[in-house]
XYZ file of C-alpha atoms in Angstrom:
670
model
C 0.000 0.000 0.000
C 1.424 3.386 -1.008
C 2.241 6.020 1.613
C 0.074 9.135 1.125
C 1.529 12.620 1.020
C 1.299 14.141 4.539
C -1.429 16.741 4.996
C 0.869 19.106 6.881
C 3.440 18.974 4.077
C 1.070 20.593 1.560
C 2.514 24.011 0.691
C 0.126 26.960 0.813
C -3.557 26.383 -0.076
C -4.613 27.724 3.332
C -8.329 27.939 2.523
C -8.392 24.372 1.245
C -6.669 22.994 4.315
C -8.833 25.027 6.671
C -12.088 23.885 5.033
C -11.047 20.238 5.262
C -9.949 20.589 8.888
C -13.215 22.266 9.884
C -15.110 19.294 8.486
C -12.839 16.966 10.427
C -13.737 18.914 13.582
C -17.467 19.041 12.760
C -18.711 16.686 10.013
C -22.110 18.418 10.348
C -20.620 21.334 8.370
C -21.522 19.320 5.293
C -18.406 18.627 3.251
C -16.207 20.581 0.866
C -16.214 21.326 -2.834
C -12.750 22.181 -4.157
C -12.725 24.114 -7.428
C -9.573 24.901 -9.323
C -7.177 24.291 -12.142
C -5.386 20.998 -12.540
C -2.172 20.389 -10.638
C -3.040 22.396 -7.511
C -2.890 19.619 -4.875
C -6.682 19.251 -4.653
C -6.678 15.455 -4.619
C -3.444 15.269 -2.615
C -4.888 17.309 0.258
C -8.181 15.421 0.294
C -6.535 11.994 0.345
C -4.184 13.137 3.094
C -7.085 14.205 5.321
C -8.148 10.626 6.075
C -4.949 10.032 8.049
C -5.933 12.843 10.442
C -9.495 11.696 11.084
C -10.165 10.151 14.519
C -10.819 6.425 14.660
C -14.397 5.164 14.769
C -15.887 2.373 16.888
C -17.846 -0.192 14.864
C -19.817 -3.348 15.569
C -17.527 -6.333 14.924
C -18.342 -8.017 11.620
C -20.918 -5.422 10.512
C -20.465 -4.551 6.856
C -22.267 -1.238 7.393
C -20.041 0.232 10.129
C -22.774 0.448 12.763
C -21.957 2.401 15.926
C -21.848 -0.164 18.773
C -23.242 2.417 21.216
C -26.202 3.246 18.962
C -26.581 0.580 16.285
C -28.903 1.088 13.330
C -32.095 -0.895 14.079
C -32.663 -1.462 10.359
C -29.138 -2.628 9.536
C -29.203 -5.542 7.041
C -26.547 -7.283 9.147
C -28.494 -6.663 12.360
C -30.085 -6.493 14.730
C -27.104 -5.568 16.923
C -27.157 -5.379 20.677
C -25.512 -2.247 22.133
C -22.128 -3.012 23.567
C -18.411 -2.774 23.068
C -17.049 -2.343 19.575
C -13.728 -2.372 17.796
C -11.870 0.758 16.718
C -10.687 1.209 13.159
C -9.451 4.178 11.095
C -12.083 6.319 9.376
C -12.382 5.281 5.753
C -11.989 7.462 2.716
C -13.963 5.912 -0.147
C -13.455 7.157 -3.704
C -16.382 7.222 -6.116
C -15.206 6.971 -9.749
C -17.182 9.186 -12.147
C -17.853 6.154 -14.353
C -19.167 3.924 -11.548
C -22.359 1.961 -12.057
C -25.453 2.379 -9.912
C -24.908 -1.067 -8.373
C -21.363 -0.136 -7.411
C -22.609 2.965 -5.615
C -25.688 1.691 -3.753
C -25.001 -2.045 -3.737
C -26.243 -5.044 -5.678
C -29.312 -7.089 -4.857
C -29.440 -10.671 -6.199
C -32.885 -10.658 -7.810
C -32.625 -14.300 -8.913
C -32.149 -15.531 -5.324
C -34.809 -13.111 -4.081
C -37.370 -14.607 -6.483
C -36.364 -18.247 -6.226
C -35.352 -18.495 -2.549
C -37.049 -15.510 -0.941
C -33.796 -14.205 0.606
C -32.311 -10.734 0.450
C -28.785 -11.427 -0.787
C -27.258 -7.932 -0.732
C -23.708 -6.874 -1.578
C -23.015 -3.422 -0.052
C -21.829 -0.589 -2.285
C -19.704 2.498 -1.821
C -22.393 4.324 0.161
C -22.186 1.578 2.801
C -18.375 1.664 2.817
C -18.389 5.459 3.302
C -20.773 5.431 6.288
C -19.155 7.406 9.155
C -16.222 8.239 6.893
C -15.353 10.321 3.815
C -16.864 9.914 0.359
C -14.527 11.517 -2.165
C -15.527 12.250 -5.760
C -12.752 13.473 -8.034
C -14.071 15.407 -11.064
C -17.470 15.504 -9.379
C -18.839 17.783 -12.117
C -18.497 14.895 -14.586
C -20.584 12.494 -12.475
C -23.578 11.053 -14.331
C -26.961 12.466 -13.400
C -28.410 9.209 -12.082
C -25.484 8.878 -9.648
C -25.941 12.510 -8.612
C -29.583 11.751 -7.806
C -28.552 8.829 -5.593
C -25.962 10.958 -3.799
C -28.546 13.688 -3.197
C -30.991 11.182 -1.721
C -28.392 9.647 0.588
C -27.060 13.051 1.688
C -30.579 14.318 2.424
C -31.854 11.250 4.303
C -28.676 9.824 5.826
C -29.624 6.438 4.403
C -29.403 4.489 1.161
C -32.338 2.582 -0.306
C -32.071 -0.163 -2.903
C -35.379 -1.017 -4.556
C -35.729 -3.806 -7.106
C -39.233 -4.907 -8.110
C -40.713 -4.815 -4.619
C -37.592 -6.134 -2.888
C -35.919 -3.396 -0.832
C -32.887 -2.978 1.399
C -32.132 0.074 3.536
C -29.011 0.958 5.483
C -27.606 4.056 7.166
C -25.249 6.177 5.059
C -23.940 9.348 6.665
C -20.655 10.564 5.262
C -18.476 13.593 4.741
C -18.857 14.483 1.057
C -15.746 15.940 -0.563
C -15.556 16.738 -4.260
C -12.919 18.238 -6.513
C -13.463 19.716 -9.948
C -11.938 21.804 -12.702
C -14.544 24.449 -13.697
C -13.239 24.422 -17.276
C -14.823 20.979 -17.702
C -18.337 22.061 -16.713
C -20.363 23.109 -13.703
C -22.297 21.153 -11.105
C -26.055 20.833 -10.928
C -27.389 23.450 -8.485
C -28.961 20.800 -6.238
C -25.652 19.002 -5.720
C -23.722 22.269 -5.459
C -25.909 23.326 -2.537
C -25.262 20.011 -0.753
C -21.608 20.918 -0.227
C -21.292 22.868 2.994
C -18.168 24.786 1.991
C -16.377 25.609 -1.209
C -12.864 26.827 -1.902
C -11.164 28.104 -5.029
C -7.571 26.960 -5.491
C -4.902 28.067 -7.916
C -1.185 27.595 -8.307
C 0.994 30.108 -6.505
C 2.820 32.709 -8.596
C 5.546 33.052 -5.968
C 8.733 31.384 -7.317
C 9.965 30.491 -3.817
C 6.722 28.728 -2.967
C 6.691 26.876 -6.282
C 10.252 25.725 -5.635
C 9.198 24.361 -2.242
C 6.271 22.507 -3.818
C 8.581 20.783 -6.299
C 11.178 20.017 -3.635
C 8.666 18.298 -1.344
C 6.985 16.409 -4.167
C 10.299 15.002 -5.393
C 11.356 14.113 -1.858
C 8.115 12.209 -1.289
C 8.336 10.355 -4.601
C 11.944 9.304 -3.896
C 11.231 7.988 -0.379
C 7.533 8.084 0.641
C 8.028 6.380 3.995
C 11.015 8.505 4.962
C 9.272 11.709 3.904
C 6.186 10.800 5.926
C 8.367 10.057 8.957
C 9.881 13.547 8.795
C 6.393 15.027 9.035
C 5.089 12.618 11.664
C 5.326 15.122 14.537
C 3.381 17.796 12.617
C 0.758 15.228 11.641
C 0.395 14.113 15.253
C 0.030 17.732 16.422
C -2.788 18.445 13.962
C -4.469 15.126 14.807
C -4.385 16.051 18.491
C -5.717 19.527 17.739
C -8.651 18.034 15.812
C -9.446 15.744 18.754
C -9.266 18.673 21.190
C -11.513 20.799 18.987
C -14.051 17.970 18.794
C -14.088 17.762 22.582
C -14.529 21.534 22.874
C -17.184 21.835 20.155
C -20.252 21.090 22.352
C -19.156 23.878 24.726
C -18.893 26.589 22.058
C -21.559 29.284 22.485
C -23.179 30.783 19.386
C -24.721 33.969 20.771
C -27.598 35.994 19.412
C -25.218 38.630 18.081
C -23.360 36.128 15.932
C -26.643 34.590 14.789
C -27.913 38.023 13.714
C -24.710 38.590 11.754
C -25.128 35.229 10.029
C -28.767 35.872 9.145
C -28.046 39.426 7.964
C -25.158 38.246 5.803
C -27.203 35.543 4.095
C -30.036 38.012 3.516
C -27.678 40.684 2.171
C -26.216 38.301 -0.392
C -29.669 36.955 -1.348
C -28.811 33.272 -1.050
C -31.622 30.797 -1.651
C -33.194 28.874 1.210
C -31.961 28.483 4.785
C -29.190 25.932 4.321
C -26.588 28.693 4.038
C -27.530 30.110 7.458
C -27.260 26.688 9.072
C -23.939 25.889 7.407
C -22.514 29.276 8.399
C -23.560 28.721 12.002
C -21.930 25.286 12.127
C -18.804 26.558 10.386
C -18.412 29.538 12.720
C -18.798 27.219 15.703
C -16.176 24.847 14.307
C -13.828 27.801 13.693
C -14.127 28.861 17.316
C -13.439 25.308 18.515
C -10.465 25.034 16.160
C -9.070 28.260 17.647
C -9.607 26.892 21.187
C -12.384 29.343 22.079
C -15.840 28.824 23.525
C -17.364 31.989 22.010
C -18.016 32.691 18.338
C -16.529 36.028 17.252
C -17.168 38.267 14.265
C -13.981 36.972 12.654
C -15.438 33.447 12.745
C -18.641 34.632 11.074
C -16.635 36.438 8.407
C -14.484 33.390 7.625
C -17.566 31.175 7.607
C -19.224 33.454 5.052
C -16.184 33.342 2.773
C -16.316 29.539 2.796
C -20.063 28.872 2.809
C -21.619 31.529 0.555
C -19.733 31.950 -2.761
C -21.134 28.839 -4.459
C -24.650 29.610 -3.253
C -24.797 32.973 -5.037
C -24.649 31.608 -8.599
C -27.927 32.124 -10.445
C -26.779 30.648 -13.758
C -23.583 29.045 -15.095
C -22.309 32.378 -16.431
C -22.188 33.983 -12.978
C -18.720 34.034 -11.485
C -18.601 32.592 -7.963
C -17.267 34.878 -5.288
C -18.179 37.307 -2.544
C -17.873 41.091 -2.297
C -15.725 41.370 0.813
C -16.386 45.099 1.269
C -20.118 44.411 1.355
C -19.498 41.538 3.766
C -17.531 43.775 6.138
C -20.215 46.479 6.020
C -22.926 43.946 6.877
C -20.939 42.480 9.765
C -20.195 45.942 11.133
C -23.826 47.042 10.874
C -25.169 43.993 12.702
C -22.222 43.243 14.984
C -21.848 43.601 18.725
C -25.556 43.885 19.554
C -25.301 41.657 22.613
C -21.582 41.802 23.197
C -20.686 38.412 21.752
C -20.870 38.795 17.988
C -18.312 41.480 17.419
C -15.480 40.851 19.804
C -12.799 41.825 17.274
C -12.768 45.117 15.398
C -10.489 43.647 12.758
C -12.543 41.310 10.525
C -9.464 39.666 9.085
C -8.036 37.037 11.439
C -4.701 37.072 9.648
C -2.424 34.109 8.985
C -2.104 33.210 12.670
C -5.836 33.339 13.490
C -8.372 30.587 12.955
C -7.645 30.693 9.251
C -4.148 29.299 9.802
C -4.235 25.535 10.428
C -1.745 24.439 13.048
C 1.392 22.682 11.906
C 1.413 24.356 8.493
C 4.865 25.681 7.638
C 3.993 28.291 5.046
C 1.054 30.627 4.317
C -0.329 30.935 0.845
C -0.121 34.699 0.403
C 0.618 34.810 -3.310
C -2.072 36.681 -5.246
C -4.022 34.679 -7.783
C -2.884 35.004 -11.353
C -4.655 37.605 -13.361
C -4.726 37.486 -17.124
C -3.872 40.652 -19.023
C -6.539 41.947 -21.330
C -5.637 41.183 -24.908
C -5.032 44.134 -27.163
C -8.127 44.863 -29.199
C -7.943 45.689 -32.894
C -9.131 49.096 -33.969
C -12.822 49.101 -34.820
C -13.906 49.571 -38.398
C -17.208 49.912 -40.155
C -19.748 47.110 -39.970
C -23.070 46.121 -41.376
C -22.152 45.348 -44.998
C -19.908 42.757 -46.660
C -16.344 43.978 -47.013
C -13.512 43.063 -49.314
C -10.882 40.702 -47.989
C -8.329 42.429 -45.775
C -10.777 44.962 -44.344
C -10.411 45.920 -40.674
C -12.310 44.020 -38.039
C -14.753 45.109 -35.367
C -13.832 44.890 -31.713
C -15.835 42.333 -29.723
C -19.475 43.230 -29.073
C -21.223 42.475 -25.781
C -23.980 39.899 -25.926
C -27.580 40.874 -25.381
C -29.363 39.499 -22.315
C -30.019 35.746 -22.604
C -33.568 34.436 -22.684
C -35.288 31.096 -22.244
C -35.517 28.920 -25.338
C -37.850 26.064 -26.090
C -36.682 22.500 -26.480
C -34.483 21.652 -29.442
C -34.017 17.935 -29.827
C -32.488 15.451 -32.199
C -35.047 13.154 -33.878
C -35.094 9.411 -33.428
C -33.992 7.312 -30.475
C -30.388 7.514 -29.323
C -28.217 5.626 -26.850
C -25.955 8.404 -25.619
C -25.004 9.657 -22.179
C -27.848 10.461 -19.810
C -29.123 14.005 -20.119
C -32.271 16.018 -20.705
C -32.511 16.783 -24.399
C -33.393 13.991 -26.864
C -35.155 10.640 -26.583
C -32.859 7.708 -25.890
C -32.634 4.156 -24.571
C -31.341 4.571 -21.050
C -30.986 2.722 -17.751
C -33.488 5.128 -16.217
C -36.850 6.287 -17.496
C -40.174 4.758 -18.420
C -40.265 1.034 -19.172
C -40.986 0.290 -22.834
C -40.317 -3.449 -23.103
C -38.140 -6.379 -22.087
C -35.186 -8.357 -23.431
C -32.775 -11.041 -22.320
C -30.038 -9.507 -20.154
C -26.643 -8.913 -21.703
C -24.285 -9.479 -18.789
C -25.428 -8.702 -15.238
C -29.133 -8.090 -14.670
C -29.699 -4.510 -13.520
C -33.384 -3.692 -14.126
C -35.721 -6.668 -13.821
C -38.924 -6.773 -15.874
C -40.968 -8.821 -13.422
C -43.983 -9.561 -15.624
C -41.829 -10.719 -18.532
C -39.726 -12.884 -16.196
C -42.793 -14.582 -14.716
C -44.214 -15.069 -18.196
C -40.991 -16.725 -19.345
C -40.799 -19.021 -16.278
C -44.486 -19.995 -16.032
C -44.625 -22.657 -18.816
C -41.778 -24.649 -17.241
C -43.000 -24.965 -13.648
C -44.388 -28.544 -13.958
C -41.268 -29.785 -15.777
C -39.101 -28.252 -13.052
C -41.015 -30.107 -10.361
C -42.483 -27.065 -8.679
C -44.144 -27.748 -5.344
C -45.498 -25.179 -2.957
C -45.970 -21.481 -3.544
C -42.470 -20.551 -4.725
C -41.779 -19.909 -8.388
C -38.904 -21.946 -9.842
C -36.832 -19.370 -11.737
C -33.789 -20.151 -13.863
C -31.234 -17.758 -15.286
C -32.725 -18.079 -18.772
C -36.091 -16.831 -17.493
C -34.806 -13.441 -16.338
C -35.735 -10.459 -18.483
C -34.105 -7.064 -18.481
C -36.418 -4.043 -18.691
C -35.759 -1.729 -21.627
C -36.340 1.902 -20.756
C -36.643 5.189 -22.542
C -35.379 8.437 -21.089
C -33.409 11.454 -22.273
C -29.843 11.847 -23.456
C -27.431 14.734 -23.659
C -26.197 15.741 -27.093
C -23.259 17.560 -28.601
C -24.538 21.012 -29.572
C -22.033 22.422 -32.050
C -22.417 26.121 -32.809
C -21.127 27.322 -36.184
C -21.100 31.117 -35.950
C -20.609 33.560 -38.827
C -18.289 36.337 -37.611
C -17.712 37.984 -40.992
C -18.229 41.584 -42.025
C -21.797 40.942 -43.119
C -22.617 40.162 -39.466
C -20.587 43.016 -37.999
C -23.363 45.524 -37.351
C -22.986 45.973 -33.584
C -26.684 45.783 -32.749
C -27.120 42.634 -34.823
C -24.019 40.931 -33.471
C -25.109 41.700 -29.926
C -28.447 40.024 -30.657
C -26.683 37.057 -32.263
C -24.443 36.575 -29.248
C -27.435 36.887 -26.944
C -29.239 34.153 -28.871
C -26.221 31.831 -28.756
C -25.776 32.590 -25.047
C -29.412 31.600 -24.487
C -28.872 28.311 -26.291
C -25.710 27.737 -24.242
C -27.698 28.198 -21.044
C -30.222 25.676 -22.333
C -27.367 23.260 -23.136
C -26.076 23.587 -19.564
C -29.480 22.758 -18.135
C -29.857 19.750 -20.435
C -26.365 18.356 -19.652
C -25.030 18.677 -23.204
C -21.525 19.028 -24.466
C -20.970 22.186 -26.512
C -18.486 23.286 -29.150
C -17.916 26.526 -31.056
C -16.669 26.961 -34.628
C -16.350 30.479 -36.059
C -15.603 31.596 -39.599
C -14.482 34.956 -40.944
C -11.851 36.373 -43.303
C -10.283 33.480 -45.157
C -10.687 30.553 -42.768
C -12.624 28.897 -39.962
C -11.410 28.275 -36.419
C -12.401 25.894 -33.661
C -12.884 28.528 -30.969
C -13.796 25.822 -28.463
C -13.437 22.047 -28.921
C -16.384 20.005 -27.602
C -16.531 20.371 -23.834
C -18.967 20.191 -20.944
C -18.071 23.738 -19.853
C -20.606 26.255 -21.096
C -18.693 28.874 -19.100
C -15.749 28.434 -21.454
C -18.030 28.665 -24.493
C -19.630 31.855 -23.180
C -16.208 33.396 -22.565
C -15.023 32.582 -26.093
C -18.248 33.962 -27.515
C -17.922 37.203 -25.552
C -14.426 37.888 -26.946
C -15.327 36.987 -30.553
C -14.307 39.767 -33.000
C -15.960 40.251 -36.394
C -14.971 41.415 -39.867
C -13.723 40.222 -43.240
C -15.213 37.954 -45.855
C -17.620 35.040 -45.302
C -15.977 31.623 -45.838
C -19.189 29.683 -45.179
C -17.898 26.491 -46.792
C -14.780 26.566 -44.600
C -16.947 26.921 -41.487
C -19.136 23.967 -42.435
C -16.185 21.771 -43.372
C -14.417 22.574 -40.119
C -17.594 21.708 -38.183
C -17.888 18.442 -40.110
C -14.313 17.562 -39.168
C -14.987 18.366 -35.494
C -17.973 16.012 -35.547
C -15.940 13.274 -37.251
C -13.270 13.390 -34.543
C -15.853 13.568 -31.768
C -17.653 10.493 -33.115
C -14.430 8.536 -32.648
C -14.170 9.717 -29.033
C -17.835 9.405 -28.105
C -19.686 7.406 -30.780
C -22.948 7.166 -28.826
C -23.427 10.932 -28.431
C -25.531 12.392 -31.218
C -24.932 15.893 -32.523
C -27.091 18.936 -33.115
C -25.498 21.563 -35.361
C -26.681 25.161 -34.927
C -25.481 27.396 -37.782
C -25.789 31.112 -36.974
C -25.467 33.099 -40.218
C -27.225 35.313 -42.747
C -26.469 32.673 -45.385
C -24.043 34.746 -47.456
C -20.876 33.166 -48.803
C -17.999 35.218 -50.233
C -14.330 34.746 -50.991
C -12.646 32.276 -53.328
C -14.035 30.712 -56.494
C -17.724 29.720 -56.458
C -18.246 30.258 -52.704
C -21.994 29.565 -52.835
C -21.576 26.259 -54.668
C -18.817 25.184 -52.274
C -21.026 25.982 -49.288
C -23.852 23.925 -50.803
C -21.618 20.907 -51.296
C -20.322 21.201 -47.732
C -23.878 21.426 -46.391
C -24.942 18.291 -48.249
C -22.321 16.314 -46.300
C -24.407 16.896 -43.151
C -27.631 15.902 -44.911
C -26.072 12.707 -46.295
C -25.032 11.612 -42.787
C -28.381 12.512 -41.195
C -26.873 15.075 -38.811
C -29.602 17.137 -37.151
C -29.225 20.852 -37.841
C -30.940 24.205 -37.523
C -29.996 27.499 -39.161
C -30.551 30.703 -37.197
C -31.179 33.276 -39.964
C -29.498 36.565 -39.044
C -30.347 38.403 -42.270
C -31.734 41.906 -41.619
C -33.011 44.847 -43.576
C -36.056 45.413 -45.805
C -34.698 43.248 -48.640
C -34.160 39.604 -47.722
C -32.451 37.151 -50.043
C -33.517 34.018 -48.197
C -30.018 32.545 -48.334
C -30.215 31.042 -44.839
C -33.360 29.137 -45.795
C -31.612 27.665 -48.815
C -28.695 26.649 -46.615
C -31.102 24.899 -44.230
C -32.554 22.963 -47.169
C -29.067 21.871 -48.231
C -28.331 20.777 -44.644
C -31.610 18.881 -44.434
C -32.563 20.951 -41.403
C -34.794 23.857 -40.415
C -34.337 27.630 -40.542
C -35.622 30.212 -38.082
C -35.133 33.959 -38.130
C -33.247 35.693 -35.360
C -36.381 37.640 -34.439
C -38.336 34.411 -34.011
C -35.567 33.012 -31.840
C -35.500 36.098 -29.623
C -39.280 36.076 -29.321
C -39.103 32.588 -27.825
C -41.138 31.212 -30.692
C -38.990 28.300 -31.790
C -41.068 25.369 -30.631
C -40.234 22.297 -32.623
C -37.265 23.727 -34.475
C -35.263 20.566 -34.247
C -37.901 18.360 -32.692
C -38.145 16.673 -36.036
C -35.649 18.453 -38.253
C -35.915 15.567 -40.660
C -39.695 15.515 -40.565
C -40.091 17.597 -43.690
C -37.643 15.332 -45.480
C -39.628 12.243 -44.463
C -42.885 13.864 -45.542
C -41.498 14.976 -48.921
């Protein structure tokens, strides 16, 4: 077994370490979500935390880690009589993003349940994590059906396995810790709110600190055991401090003054619901215990707000997480000190040696986060009409306000990743039929199984009430649900689109469709064309934030290489089919339909469009043509693509019902 990197040897990342330690002191805080770029010690710190957690007493032989002093009366391995238990280290269980439902909640042997009437249950990860840590790396990539199961277990403190009337329940209370890179997509709001605290991490820009990171990493890799031994005293000190804080926690007093500050802060930042208030109260109490105090001070409330509120203020995926610290300080000052115990410190910043500085940590992380320089913008030129090649380009135009769109879906029945856009055969959804299982049985179709077994009961010597069921009788339920698609935007950024008002409306429409793609769990990509070529502004990704950022900085100007844009989009889809063959695509072409530059640009664009039609790729053209005279070029392009066209005004008016619901319907009817 490999030796983990010591928690106290992590350089910097003070907020991350503090959030994890507060949860070790008080698991009721509700877990931690760690957001940040790759290579910032997110996983290293989380895995190292388990070595600092106090041991837990469990009932000997219980697969569900029951507390011997208060055993679960419904434990599948029970009933247990209260009594002495055995101590073991707290577990840290990792949930892979590609895990199956059975691996998470456990597997129930349906064949034995039907034939023998016994509940043969193999516990899953939720049982293993009970009274420990459940860690999900890349939690934003977790499939929706697993997210639903996590939400249920986190809300109820128990896991339920239901299979055709046969059910098993066991306790499942765990510390949920997740790490994610925001560039790869955001979390569902329901799961985001389940994390008590969140921290943003980034690599230090201080050369000395970076040198120390490399030095310690190399030393650990060369001799893990020796490196861990050198940090054993610091680890023991933090472990003892956690134990002392746990002992002190019940004695910490959360006065009315601190409670008023918490309530006022949550109200001032307009967070949804009451969970934020509760989490802040628990966090402030844990901060006081960690600092060795029995009273909660204003500095504890302030630190609790910085950890508990940023992720609860997002209203849509384009909102940047964060907290206005000046506004926070004003709120705390206005509502502080009303009963003498909520504002005991005039300085709201505890500093590196206050409760924000975990004991045993050798270095503070005081390097400022990296800030990107604004790119130089080209000088603006005229827009609104097609220009000759080489003309100047417009500076980026701000997008209009996004609006709600109606459902766009790919026709037919797919088999892609679970989502909320198009019809698909899925593991979850309404039952549409039955088939013989391929591999392990996961969803039993009871009626079909009984029907298959019934004719053979006499030959099998059935006696009594039990049904004699063989493996060949079992039938798997086939279900229909929704899948996520790849929504590939092909955006015309040429001079003919460069009128600022029109381009702002175009970007607003695309932003609206991006928001819809986020809600429906799609992947998105962005291809732009202008001048003499087309560019992949954003390869297919689950991050609509990244797509919105690329869209916002998109300049315009030059000729209209429509054929190049379509061919580049076709190549993107070809490569993506190799990576994810089950995910179907929806191509959204945003253009006025004009094609200029090179020999026979219109004919070339038509031939490129017919490639999509020949392969049955679902498409819609958003017609951006404006002015009193309309050439109808976008409509012709939609015909060549085998898709549907809609004007930009119709899109903005939220009148696009059925645009892609059956984009091939007209072709089938013709």
